[in-house]
Short mmCIF file of C-alpha atoms in Angstrom, two decimals:
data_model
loop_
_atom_site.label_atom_id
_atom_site.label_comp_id
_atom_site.label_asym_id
_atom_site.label_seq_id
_atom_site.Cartn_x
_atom_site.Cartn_y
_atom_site.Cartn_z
CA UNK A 1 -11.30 -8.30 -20.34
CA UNK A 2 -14.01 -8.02 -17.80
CA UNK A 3 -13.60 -4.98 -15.89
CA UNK A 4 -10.75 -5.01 -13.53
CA UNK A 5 -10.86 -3.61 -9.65
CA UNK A 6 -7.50 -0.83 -9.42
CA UNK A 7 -7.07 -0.06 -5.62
CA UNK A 8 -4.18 -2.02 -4.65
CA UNK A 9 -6.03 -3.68 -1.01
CA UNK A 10 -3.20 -5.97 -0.27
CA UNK A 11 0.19 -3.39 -0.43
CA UNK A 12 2.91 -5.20 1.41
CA UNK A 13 0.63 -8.09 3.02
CA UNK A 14 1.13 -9.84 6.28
CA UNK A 15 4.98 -9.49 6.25
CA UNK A 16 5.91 -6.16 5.05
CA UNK A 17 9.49 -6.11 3.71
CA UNK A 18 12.69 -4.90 5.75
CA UNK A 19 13.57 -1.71 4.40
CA UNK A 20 17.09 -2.07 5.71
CA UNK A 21 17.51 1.99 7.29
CA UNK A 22 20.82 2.91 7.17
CA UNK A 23 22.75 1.89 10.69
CA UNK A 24 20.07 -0.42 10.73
CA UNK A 25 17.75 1.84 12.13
CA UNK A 26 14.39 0.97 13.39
CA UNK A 27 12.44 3.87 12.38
CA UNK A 28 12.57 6.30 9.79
CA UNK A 29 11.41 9.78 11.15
CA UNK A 30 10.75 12.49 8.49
CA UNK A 31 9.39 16.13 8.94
CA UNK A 32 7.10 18.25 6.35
CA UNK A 33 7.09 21.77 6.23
CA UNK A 34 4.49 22.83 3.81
CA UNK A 35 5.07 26.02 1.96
CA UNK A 36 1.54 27.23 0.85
CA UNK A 37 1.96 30.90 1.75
CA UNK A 38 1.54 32.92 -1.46
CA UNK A 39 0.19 29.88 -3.46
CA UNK A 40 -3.53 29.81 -1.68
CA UNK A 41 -6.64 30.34 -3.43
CA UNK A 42 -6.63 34.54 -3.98
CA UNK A 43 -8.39 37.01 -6.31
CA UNK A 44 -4.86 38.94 -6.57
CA UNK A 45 -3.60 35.26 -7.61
CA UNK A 46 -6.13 34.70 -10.39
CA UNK A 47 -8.58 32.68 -8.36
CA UNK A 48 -12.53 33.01 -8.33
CA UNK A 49 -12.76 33.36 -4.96
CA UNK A 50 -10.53 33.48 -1.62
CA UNK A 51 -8.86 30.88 0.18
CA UNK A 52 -10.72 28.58 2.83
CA UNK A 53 -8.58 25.82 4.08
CA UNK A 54 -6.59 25.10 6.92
CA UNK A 55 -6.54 28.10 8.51
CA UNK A 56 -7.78 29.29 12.14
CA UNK A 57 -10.89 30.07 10.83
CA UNK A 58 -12.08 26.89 10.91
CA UNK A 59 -15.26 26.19 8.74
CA UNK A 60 -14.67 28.82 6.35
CA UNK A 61 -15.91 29.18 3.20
CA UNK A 62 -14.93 30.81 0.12
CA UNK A 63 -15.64 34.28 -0.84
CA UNK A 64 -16.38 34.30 -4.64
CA UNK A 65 -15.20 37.26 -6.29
CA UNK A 66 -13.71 39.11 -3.01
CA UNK A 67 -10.53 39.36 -1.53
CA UNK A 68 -10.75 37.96 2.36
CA UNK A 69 -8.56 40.43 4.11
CA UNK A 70 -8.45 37.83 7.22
CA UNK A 71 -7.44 34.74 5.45
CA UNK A 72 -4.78 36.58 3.36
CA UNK A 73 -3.27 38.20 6.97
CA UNK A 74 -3.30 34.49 8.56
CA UNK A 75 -1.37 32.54 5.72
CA UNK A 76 0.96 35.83 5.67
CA UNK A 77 1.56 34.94 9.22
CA UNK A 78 3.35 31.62 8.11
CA UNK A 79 5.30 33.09 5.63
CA UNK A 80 6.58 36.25 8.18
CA UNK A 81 6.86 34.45 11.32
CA UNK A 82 6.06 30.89 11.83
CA UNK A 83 8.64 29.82 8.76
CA UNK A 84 11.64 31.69 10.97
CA UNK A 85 10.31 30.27 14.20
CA UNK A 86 10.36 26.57 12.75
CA UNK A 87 13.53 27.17 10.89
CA UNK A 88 15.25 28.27 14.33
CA UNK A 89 13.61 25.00 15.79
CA UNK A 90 14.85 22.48 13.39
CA UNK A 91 18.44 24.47 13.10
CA UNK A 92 18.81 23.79 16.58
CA UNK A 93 18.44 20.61 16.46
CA UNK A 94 19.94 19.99 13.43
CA UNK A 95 17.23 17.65 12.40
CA UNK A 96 16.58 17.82 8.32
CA UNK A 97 13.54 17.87 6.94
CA UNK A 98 11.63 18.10 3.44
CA UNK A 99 9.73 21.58 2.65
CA UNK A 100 6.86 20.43 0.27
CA UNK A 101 6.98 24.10 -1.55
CA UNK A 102 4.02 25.56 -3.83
CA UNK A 103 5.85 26.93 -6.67
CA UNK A 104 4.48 30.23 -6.66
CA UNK A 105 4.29 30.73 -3.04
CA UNK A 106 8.24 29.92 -3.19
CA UNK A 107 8.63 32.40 -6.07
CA UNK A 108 6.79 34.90 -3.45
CA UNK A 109 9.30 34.07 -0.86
CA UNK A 110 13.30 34.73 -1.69
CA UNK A 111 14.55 34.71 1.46
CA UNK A 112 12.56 31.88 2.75
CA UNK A 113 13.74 29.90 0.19
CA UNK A 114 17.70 30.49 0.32
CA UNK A 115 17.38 29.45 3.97
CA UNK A 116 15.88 26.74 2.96
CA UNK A 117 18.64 25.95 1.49
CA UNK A 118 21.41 27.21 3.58
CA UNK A 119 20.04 24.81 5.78
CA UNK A 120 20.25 21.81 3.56
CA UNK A 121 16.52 21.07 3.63
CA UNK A 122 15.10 19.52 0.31
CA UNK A 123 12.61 21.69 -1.39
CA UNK A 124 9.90 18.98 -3.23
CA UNK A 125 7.44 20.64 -5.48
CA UNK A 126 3.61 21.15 -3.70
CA UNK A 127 2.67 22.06 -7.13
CA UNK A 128 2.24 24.99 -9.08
CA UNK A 129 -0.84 26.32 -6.65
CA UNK A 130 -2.44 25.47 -3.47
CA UNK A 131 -5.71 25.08 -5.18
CA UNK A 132 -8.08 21.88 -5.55
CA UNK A 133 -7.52 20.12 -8.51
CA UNK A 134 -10.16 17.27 -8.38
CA UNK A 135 -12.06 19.15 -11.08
CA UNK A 136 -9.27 19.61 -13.60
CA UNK A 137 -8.97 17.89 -16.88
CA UNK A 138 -6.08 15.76 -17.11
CA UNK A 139 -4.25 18.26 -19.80
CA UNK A 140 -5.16 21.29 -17.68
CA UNK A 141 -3.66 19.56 -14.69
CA UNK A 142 -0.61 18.55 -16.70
CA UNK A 143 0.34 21.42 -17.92
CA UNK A 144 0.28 23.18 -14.19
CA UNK A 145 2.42 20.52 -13.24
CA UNK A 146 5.01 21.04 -16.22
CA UNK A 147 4.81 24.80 -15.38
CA UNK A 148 5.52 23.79 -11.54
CA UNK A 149 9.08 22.24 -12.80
CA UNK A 150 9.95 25.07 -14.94
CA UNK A 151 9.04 27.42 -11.62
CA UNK A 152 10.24 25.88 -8.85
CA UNK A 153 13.34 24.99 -11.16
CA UNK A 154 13.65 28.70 -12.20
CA UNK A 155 13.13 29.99 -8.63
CA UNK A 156 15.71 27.21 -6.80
CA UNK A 157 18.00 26.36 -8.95
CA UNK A 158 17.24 22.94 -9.34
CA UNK A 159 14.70 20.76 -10.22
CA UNK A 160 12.41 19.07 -7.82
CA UNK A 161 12.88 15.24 -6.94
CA UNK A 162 9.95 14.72 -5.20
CA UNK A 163 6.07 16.09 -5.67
CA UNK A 164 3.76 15.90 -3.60
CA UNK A 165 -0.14 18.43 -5.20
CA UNK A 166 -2.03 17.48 -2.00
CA UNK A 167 -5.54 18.58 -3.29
CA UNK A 168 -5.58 16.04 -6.03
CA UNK A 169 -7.06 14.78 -8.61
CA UNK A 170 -7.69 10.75 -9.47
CA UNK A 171 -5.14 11.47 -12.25
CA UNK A 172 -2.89 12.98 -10.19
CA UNK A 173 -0.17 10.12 -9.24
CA UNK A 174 -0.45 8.70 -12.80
CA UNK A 175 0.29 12.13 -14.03
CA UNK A 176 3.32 12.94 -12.27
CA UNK A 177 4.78 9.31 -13.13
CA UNK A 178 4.52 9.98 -16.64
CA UNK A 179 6.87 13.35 -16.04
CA UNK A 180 9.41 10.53 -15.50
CA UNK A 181 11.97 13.12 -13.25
CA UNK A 182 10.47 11.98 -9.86
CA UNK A 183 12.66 10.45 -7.32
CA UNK A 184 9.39 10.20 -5.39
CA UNK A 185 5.52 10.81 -5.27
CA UNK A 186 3.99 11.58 -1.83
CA UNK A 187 0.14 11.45 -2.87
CA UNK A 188 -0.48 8.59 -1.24
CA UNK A 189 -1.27 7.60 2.74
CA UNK A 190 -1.68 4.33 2.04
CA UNK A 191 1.41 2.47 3.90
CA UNK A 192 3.80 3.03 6.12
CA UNK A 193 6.45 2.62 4.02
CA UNK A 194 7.18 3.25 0.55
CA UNK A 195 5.84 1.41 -2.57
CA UNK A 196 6.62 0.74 -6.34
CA UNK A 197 3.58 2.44 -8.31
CA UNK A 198 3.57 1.65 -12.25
CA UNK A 199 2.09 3.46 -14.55
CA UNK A 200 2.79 4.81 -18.26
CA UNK A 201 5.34 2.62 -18.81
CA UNK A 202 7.30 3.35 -15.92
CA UNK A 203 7.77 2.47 -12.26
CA UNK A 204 7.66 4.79 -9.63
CA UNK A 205 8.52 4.87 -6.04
CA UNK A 206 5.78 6.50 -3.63
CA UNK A 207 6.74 7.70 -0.63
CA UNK A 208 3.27 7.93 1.91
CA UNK A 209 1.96 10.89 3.25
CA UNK A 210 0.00 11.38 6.66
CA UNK A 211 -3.22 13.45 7.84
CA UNK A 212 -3.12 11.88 10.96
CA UNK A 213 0.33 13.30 12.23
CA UNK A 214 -0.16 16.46 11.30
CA UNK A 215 -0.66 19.82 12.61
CA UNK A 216 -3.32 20.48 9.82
CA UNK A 217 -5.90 18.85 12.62
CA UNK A 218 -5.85 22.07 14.98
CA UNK A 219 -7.79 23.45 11.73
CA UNK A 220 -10.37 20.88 11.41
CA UNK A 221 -13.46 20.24 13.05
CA UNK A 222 -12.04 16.93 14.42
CA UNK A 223 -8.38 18.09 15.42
CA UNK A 224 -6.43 18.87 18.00
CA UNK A 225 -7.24 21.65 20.40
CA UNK A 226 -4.24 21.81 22.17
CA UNK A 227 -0.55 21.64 21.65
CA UNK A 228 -0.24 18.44 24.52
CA UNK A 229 -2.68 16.52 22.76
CA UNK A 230 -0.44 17.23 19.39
CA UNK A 231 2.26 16.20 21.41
CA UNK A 232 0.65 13.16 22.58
CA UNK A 233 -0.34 12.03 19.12
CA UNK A 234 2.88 12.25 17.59
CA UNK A 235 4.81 10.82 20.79
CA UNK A 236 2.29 7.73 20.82
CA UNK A 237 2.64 7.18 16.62
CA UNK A 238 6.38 7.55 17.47
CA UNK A 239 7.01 5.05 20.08
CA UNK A 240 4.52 2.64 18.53
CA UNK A 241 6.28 2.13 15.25
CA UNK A 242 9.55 1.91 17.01
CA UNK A 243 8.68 -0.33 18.90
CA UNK A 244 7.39 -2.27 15.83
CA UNK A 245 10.99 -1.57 14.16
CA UNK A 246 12.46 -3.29 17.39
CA UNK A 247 10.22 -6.34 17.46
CA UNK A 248 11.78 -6.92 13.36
CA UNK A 249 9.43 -4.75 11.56
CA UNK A 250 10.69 -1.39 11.13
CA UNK A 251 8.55 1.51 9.52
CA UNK A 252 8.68 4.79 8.15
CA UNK A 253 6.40 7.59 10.16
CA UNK A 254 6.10 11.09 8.53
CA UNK A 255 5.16 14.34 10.50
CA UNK A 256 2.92 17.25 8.38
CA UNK A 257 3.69 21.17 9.45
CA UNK A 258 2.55 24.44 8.51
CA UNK A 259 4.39 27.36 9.38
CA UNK A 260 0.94 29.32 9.64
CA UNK A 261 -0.66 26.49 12.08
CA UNK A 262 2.18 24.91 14.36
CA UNK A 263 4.30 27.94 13.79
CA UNK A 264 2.37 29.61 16.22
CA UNK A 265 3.63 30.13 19.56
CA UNK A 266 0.85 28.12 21.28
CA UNK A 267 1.80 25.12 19.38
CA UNK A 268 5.49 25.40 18.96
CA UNK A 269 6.17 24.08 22.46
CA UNK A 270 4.31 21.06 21.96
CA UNK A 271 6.61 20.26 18.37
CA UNK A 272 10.02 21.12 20.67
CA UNK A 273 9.39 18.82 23.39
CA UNK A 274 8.46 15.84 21.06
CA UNK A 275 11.94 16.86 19.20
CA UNK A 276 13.55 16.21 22.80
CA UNK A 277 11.83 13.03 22.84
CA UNK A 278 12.45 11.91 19.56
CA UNK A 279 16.37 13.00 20.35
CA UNK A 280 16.70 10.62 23.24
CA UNK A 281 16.20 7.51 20.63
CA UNK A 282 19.22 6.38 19.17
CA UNK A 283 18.18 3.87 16.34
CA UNK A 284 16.45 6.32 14.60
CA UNK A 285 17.14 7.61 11.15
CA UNK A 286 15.65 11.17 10.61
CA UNK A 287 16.27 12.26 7.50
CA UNK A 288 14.24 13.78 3.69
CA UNK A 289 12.07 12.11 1.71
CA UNK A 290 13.97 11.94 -1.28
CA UNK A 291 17.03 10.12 1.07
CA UNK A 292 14.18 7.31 1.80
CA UNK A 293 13.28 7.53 -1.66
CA UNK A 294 16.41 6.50 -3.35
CA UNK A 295 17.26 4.12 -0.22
CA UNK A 296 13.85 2.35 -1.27
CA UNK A 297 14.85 2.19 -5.07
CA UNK A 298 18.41 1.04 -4.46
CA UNK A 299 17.35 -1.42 -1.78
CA UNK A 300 14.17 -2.62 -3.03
CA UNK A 301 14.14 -1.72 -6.64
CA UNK A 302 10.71 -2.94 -8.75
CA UNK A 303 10.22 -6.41 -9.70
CA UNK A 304 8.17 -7.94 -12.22
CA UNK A 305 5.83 -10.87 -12.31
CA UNK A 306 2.74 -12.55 -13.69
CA UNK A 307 -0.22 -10.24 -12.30
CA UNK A 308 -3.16 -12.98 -12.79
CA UNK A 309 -5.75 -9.94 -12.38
CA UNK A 310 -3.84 -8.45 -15.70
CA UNK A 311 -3.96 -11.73 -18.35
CA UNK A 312 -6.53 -12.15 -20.96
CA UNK A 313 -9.17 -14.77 -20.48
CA UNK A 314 -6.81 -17.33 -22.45
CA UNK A 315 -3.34 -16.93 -20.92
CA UNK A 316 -5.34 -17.17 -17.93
CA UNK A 317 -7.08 -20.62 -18.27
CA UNK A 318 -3.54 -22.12 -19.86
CA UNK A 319 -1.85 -20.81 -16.23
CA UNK A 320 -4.65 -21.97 -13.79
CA UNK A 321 -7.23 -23.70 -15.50
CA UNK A 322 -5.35 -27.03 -13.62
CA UNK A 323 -4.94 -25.72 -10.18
CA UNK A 324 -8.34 -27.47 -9.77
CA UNK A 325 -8.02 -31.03 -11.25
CA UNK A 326 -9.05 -31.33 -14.59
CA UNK A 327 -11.70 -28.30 -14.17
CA UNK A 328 -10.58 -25.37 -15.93
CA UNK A 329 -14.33 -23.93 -16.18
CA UNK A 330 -13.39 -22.82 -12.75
CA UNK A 331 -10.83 -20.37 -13.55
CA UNK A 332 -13.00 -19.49 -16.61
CA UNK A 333 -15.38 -18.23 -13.93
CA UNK A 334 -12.94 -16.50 -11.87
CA UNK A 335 -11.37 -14.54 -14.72
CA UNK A 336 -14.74 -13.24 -15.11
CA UNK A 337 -14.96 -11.93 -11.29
CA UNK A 338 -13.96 -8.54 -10.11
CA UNK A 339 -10.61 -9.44 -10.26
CA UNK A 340 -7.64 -6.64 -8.74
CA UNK A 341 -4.34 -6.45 -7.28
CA UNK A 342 -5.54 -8.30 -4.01
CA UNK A 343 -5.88 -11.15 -6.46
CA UNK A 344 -2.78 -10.97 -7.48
CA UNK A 345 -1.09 -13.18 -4.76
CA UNK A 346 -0.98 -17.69 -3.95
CA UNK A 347 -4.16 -16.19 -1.00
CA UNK A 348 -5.81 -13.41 -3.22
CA UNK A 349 -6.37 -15.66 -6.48
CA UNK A 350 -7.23 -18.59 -4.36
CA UNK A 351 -10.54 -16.59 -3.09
CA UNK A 352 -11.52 -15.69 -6.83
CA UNK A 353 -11.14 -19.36 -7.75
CA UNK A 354 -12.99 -21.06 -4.77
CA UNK A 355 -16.00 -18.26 -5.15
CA UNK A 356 -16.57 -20.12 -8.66
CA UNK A 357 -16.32 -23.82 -7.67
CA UNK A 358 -18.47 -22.58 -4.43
CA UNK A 359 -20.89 -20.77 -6.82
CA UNK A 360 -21.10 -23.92 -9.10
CA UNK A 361 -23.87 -26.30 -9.08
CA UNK A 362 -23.49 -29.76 -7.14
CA UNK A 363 -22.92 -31.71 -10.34
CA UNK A 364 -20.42 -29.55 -11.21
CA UNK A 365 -18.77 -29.87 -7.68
CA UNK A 366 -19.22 -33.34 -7.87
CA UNK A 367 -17.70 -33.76 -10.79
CA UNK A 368 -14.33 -31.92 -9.70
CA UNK A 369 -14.32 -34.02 -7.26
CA UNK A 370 -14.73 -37.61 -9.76
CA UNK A 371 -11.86 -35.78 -11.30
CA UNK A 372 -9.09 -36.24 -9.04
CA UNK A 373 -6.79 -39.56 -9.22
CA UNK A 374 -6.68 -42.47 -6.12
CA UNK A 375 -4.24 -42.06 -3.97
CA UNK A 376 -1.95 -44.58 -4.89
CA UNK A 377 -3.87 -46.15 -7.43
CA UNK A 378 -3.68 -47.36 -10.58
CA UNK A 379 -3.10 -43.99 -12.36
CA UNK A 380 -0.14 -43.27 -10.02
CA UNK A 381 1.48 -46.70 -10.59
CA UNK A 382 1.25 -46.10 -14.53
CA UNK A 383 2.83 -42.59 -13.93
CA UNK A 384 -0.45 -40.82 -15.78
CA UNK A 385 -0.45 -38.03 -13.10
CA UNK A 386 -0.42 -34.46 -13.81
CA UNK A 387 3.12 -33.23 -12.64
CA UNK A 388 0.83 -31.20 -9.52
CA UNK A 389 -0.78 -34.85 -8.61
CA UNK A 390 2.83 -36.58 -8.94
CA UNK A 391 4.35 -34.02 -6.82
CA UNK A 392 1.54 -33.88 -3.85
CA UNK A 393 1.76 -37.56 -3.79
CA UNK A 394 5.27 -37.67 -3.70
CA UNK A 395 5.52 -35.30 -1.23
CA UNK A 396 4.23 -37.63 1.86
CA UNK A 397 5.99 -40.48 0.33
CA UNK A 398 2.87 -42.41 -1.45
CA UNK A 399 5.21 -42.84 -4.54
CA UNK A 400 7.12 -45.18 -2.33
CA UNK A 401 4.97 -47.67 -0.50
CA UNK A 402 5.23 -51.43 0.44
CA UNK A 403 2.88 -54.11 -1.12
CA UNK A 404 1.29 -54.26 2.20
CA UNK A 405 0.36 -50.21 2.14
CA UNK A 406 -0.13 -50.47 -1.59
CA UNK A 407 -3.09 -53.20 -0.97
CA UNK A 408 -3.93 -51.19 2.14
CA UNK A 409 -4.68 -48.39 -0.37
CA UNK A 410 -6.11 -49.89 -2.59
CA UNK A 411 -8.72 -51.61 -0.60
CA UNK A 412 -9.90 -48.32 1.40
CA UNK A 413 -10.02 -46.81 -2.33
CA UNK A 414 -12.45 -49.26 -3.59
CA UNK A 415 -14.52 -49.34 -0.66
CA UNK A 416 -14.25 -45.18 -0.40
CA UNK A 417 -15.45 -44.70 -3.99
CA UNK A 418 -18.54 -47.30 -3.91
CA UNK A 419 -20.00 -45.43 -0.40
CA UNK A 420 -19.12 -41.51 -1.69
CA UNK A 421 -18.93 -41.99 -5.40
CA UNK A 422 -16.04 -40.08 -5.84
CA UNK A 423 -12.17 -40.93 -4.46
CA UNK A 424 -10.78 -39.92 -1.49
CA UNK A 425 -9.03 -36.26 -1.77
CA UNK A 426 -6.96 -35.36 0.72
CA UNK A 427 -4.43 -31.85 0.60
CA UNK A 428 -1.81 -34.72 1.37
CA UNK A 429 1.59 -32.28 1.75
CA UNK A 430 1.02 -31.82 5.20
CA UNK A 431 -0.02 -34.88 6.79
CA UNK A 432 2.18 -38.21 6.42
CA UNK A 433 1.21 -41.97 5.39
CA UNK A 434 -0.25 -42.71 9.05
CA UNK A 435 -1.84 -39.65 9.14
CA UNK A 436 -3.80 -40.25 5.63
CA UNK A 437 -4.33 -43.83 6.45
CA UNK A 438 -6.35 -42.73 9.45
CA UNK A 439 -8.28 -39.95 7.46
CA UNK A 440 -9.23 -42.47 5.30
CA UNK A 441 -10.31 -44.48 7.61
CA UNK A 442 -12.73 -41.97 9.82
CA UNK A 443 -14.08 -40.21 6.64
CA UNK A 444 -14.91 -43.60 5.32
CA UNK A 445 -18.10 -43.81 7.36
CA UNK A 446 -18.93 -40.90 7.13
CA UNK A 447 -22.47 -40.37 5.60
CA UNK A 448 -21.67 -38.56 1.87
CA UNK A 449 -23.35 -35.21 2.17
CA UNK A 450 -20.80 -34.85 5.44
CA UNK A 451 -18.07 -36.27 3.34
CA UNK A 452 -18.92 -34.46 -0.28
CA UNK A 453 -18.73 -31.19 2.03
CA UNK A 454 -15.31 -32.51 3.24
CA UNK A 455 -13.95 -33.82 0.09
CA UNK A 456 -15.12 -29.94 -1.28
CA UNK A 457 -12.89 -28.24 1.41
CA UNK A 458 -9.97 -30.78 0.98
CA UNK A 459 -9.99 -29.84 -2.94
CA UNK A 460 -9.91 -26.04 -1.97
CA UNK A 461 -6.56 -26.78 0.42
CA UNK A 462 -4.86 -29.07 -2.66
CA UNK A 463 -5.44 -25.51 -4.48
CA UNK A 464 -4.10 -23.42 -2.34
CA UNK A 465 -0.97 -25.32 -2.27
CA UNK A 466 -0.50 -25.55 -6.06
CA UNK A 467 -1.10 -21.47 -6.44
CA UNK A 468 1.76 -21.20 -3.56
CA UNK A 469 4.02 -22.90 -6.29
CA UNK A 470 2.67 -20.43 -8.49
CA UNK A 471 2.52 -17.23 -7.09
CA UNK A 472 3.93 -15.04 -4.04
#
């Protein structure tokens, strides 16, 4: 199989689905509180070298081989006093949320953890360490993930149902699939709502992510420098998805803390008075990730269907090698095209096959073209259509004419074909027998290299139709 394209481009298309919230809500609100504290890159950890991300020393770099007395004091600030300040916040309120919790920064962290739990918060796994994995091998990343289940099992009691490693690796989602105990996998900011991801076998819900709203920007070089514009950002993202959720398209919108970065008390205002403003909403569901998770798999549970980008060159040819008439060299071409899951939809697949018959030589256009049937003609009245041609025609009523529009037809047909050299093609299920009659009629004197360009597009809108038969 030529090779095959695997970012998914398309996700939900045009019309995203309606997740249905409980109460019918038009938003789903959900708060991160990332437990790194005691997981971060550190010499007393086993690390090379000392931490440098997302910290207030922004633009750090690593010291290899040396503790970094600074960094260590900072993320020890989340763990002594910004966890309690944001677990007083969201207490308060009485707002849950979802702690994303490094394994071994949780086993550092007893009583951080059992109010974590006295509050009812769900603890998902953040991995066994807050450490970059892009570089690991997919067995050395493995097996930290299997010993970030037995951990975080060991250390709360239960296991995690959702996982979320953050500093990935490509193999990363596919990896955590294949553990096959996931409610949920939160590597991903590529929607705004969840998605069915399949890999090893197995389907897998993914719940998005965000960098955008999230208080990890007051420790980047393009963040936020103050707690109003925070405030502003996550207010604005706020009110424009529910706003989308009241127009009939509701969303989910996720919210990233730190308890050594908004835990602080210059920020911590900012987070309260967007809590008062998300309070005064009453069709909004705030709630964990894993609660969206299983709403998504219970609501929307995974489907299965023909993925065109996924058949062999034969299966293929035998599905669509018709949907241009009597041409199947043209989805012999497009099978050979960079073919992914944008492809896989009636729109996406019709762009692979009309790159080939727009690549193709003008004989070979031309004789797609020679290819198609009259309207009404002789092939129709001896029922020798394909099914597609019997059904198009059918469909504005030319199965069903007088002898007066019969002769009509077949006049305009003889006289069509001896100017063009080809019959007159039409995408005829949206126009009706007066409207066709008077298309045949204009493009009839047309000069050919005006109507060979027509006839061209017309044959592209016949296929379009027939893959929206086919496909979603």
């Amino acid at each position: 199989m030529p090779d095959r394209y695997p970012r998914d481009m398309r996700g939900h298309g045009a019309h995203p689905p309606d997740p249905q919230w409980p109460g019918r809500a038009n938003l789903a609100l959900q708060f991160v509180l990332n437990y790194e504290e005691g997981g971060e890159n550190c010499l007393l950890h086993g690390d090379a070298a000392s931490e440098a991300f997302l910290s207030e020393i922004v633009g750090a770099a690593p010291w290899p081989g040396q503790r970094h007395w600074n960094m260590e004091s900072i993320y020890d600030y989340g763990a002594r006093a910004g966890f309690w300040r944001l677990h007083r916040l969201f207490t308060d309120y009485g707002m849950p949320l979802t702690v994303f919790g490094v394994a071994s920064a949780l086993a550092r962290s007893p009583e951080q953890v059992a109010a974590m739990q006295e509050a009812g918060w769900e603890i998902a796994s953040h991995g066994l360490k807050w450490i970059d994995y892009r570089d690991y091998s997919p067995e050395d990343e493995r097996a930290h993930m299997q010993e970030a289940i037995r951990l975080h099992t060991e250390v709360t009691g239960h296991a995690p149902e959702g996982w979320y490693t953050g500093r990935c690796s490509i193999n990363t989602v596919d990896l955590a699939t294949a553990q096959g105990c996931f409610a949920y996998i939160a590597d991903s900011y590529a929607d705004d709502l969840p998605y069915w991801h399949h890999a090893n076998g197995r389907d897998q819900v993914i719940v998005p992510y965000t960098l955008d709203c999230n208080d990890m920007r007051f420790a980047t070089p393009q963040g936020f420098n103050a707690g109003d514009q925070f405030f502003a950002y996550l207010r604005d993202s706020f009110d424009a998805l529910l706003a989308e959720g009241r127009a009939g398209a509701p969303k989910m919108l996720s919210i990233g803390l730190h308890c050594r970065l908004v835990g602080r008390p210059g920020r911590i205002m900012a987070l309260r008075r967007f809590l008062d403003h998300v309070a005064k909403q009453p069709d909004v569901w705030i709630t964990r990730r894993v609660d969206i998770a299983r709403h998504w798999a219970a609501t929307h549970p995974p489907t299965r269907q023909d993925r065109p980008s996924q058949m062999d060159r034969t299966a293929f040819v035998a599905r669509f090698g018709g949907v241009f008439e009597h041409s199947p060299w043209v989805a012999e071409r497009a099978h050979a095209l960079e073919l992914g899951p944008a492809h896989d939809s009636a729109v996406g697949l019709h762009n692979a096959l009309c790159r080939a018959f727009r690549s193709a030589t003008e004989a070979e256009r031309l004789n797609v073209l020679r290819a198609h049937p009259d309207l009404s003609g002789k092939l129709a009245q001896a029922r020798r259509l394909t099914a597609a041609s019997t059904n198009e025609q059918a469909s504005a009523g030319l199965d069903a004419l007088t002898d007066t529009e019969r002769a009509t037809f077949e006049r305009l047909n003889t006289a069509y074909i001896a100017r063009h050299g080809f019959p007159f093609i039409i995408a005829v299920r949206d126009h009706d027998k007066a409207g066709i009659m008077a298309a045949f009629a204009r493009r009839l004197e047309q000069d050919s290299a005006t109507e060979t360009a027509e006839a061209c597009r017309q044959v592209e809108r016949i296929a379009l139709w027939r893959l929206r038969d086919m496909l979603p």
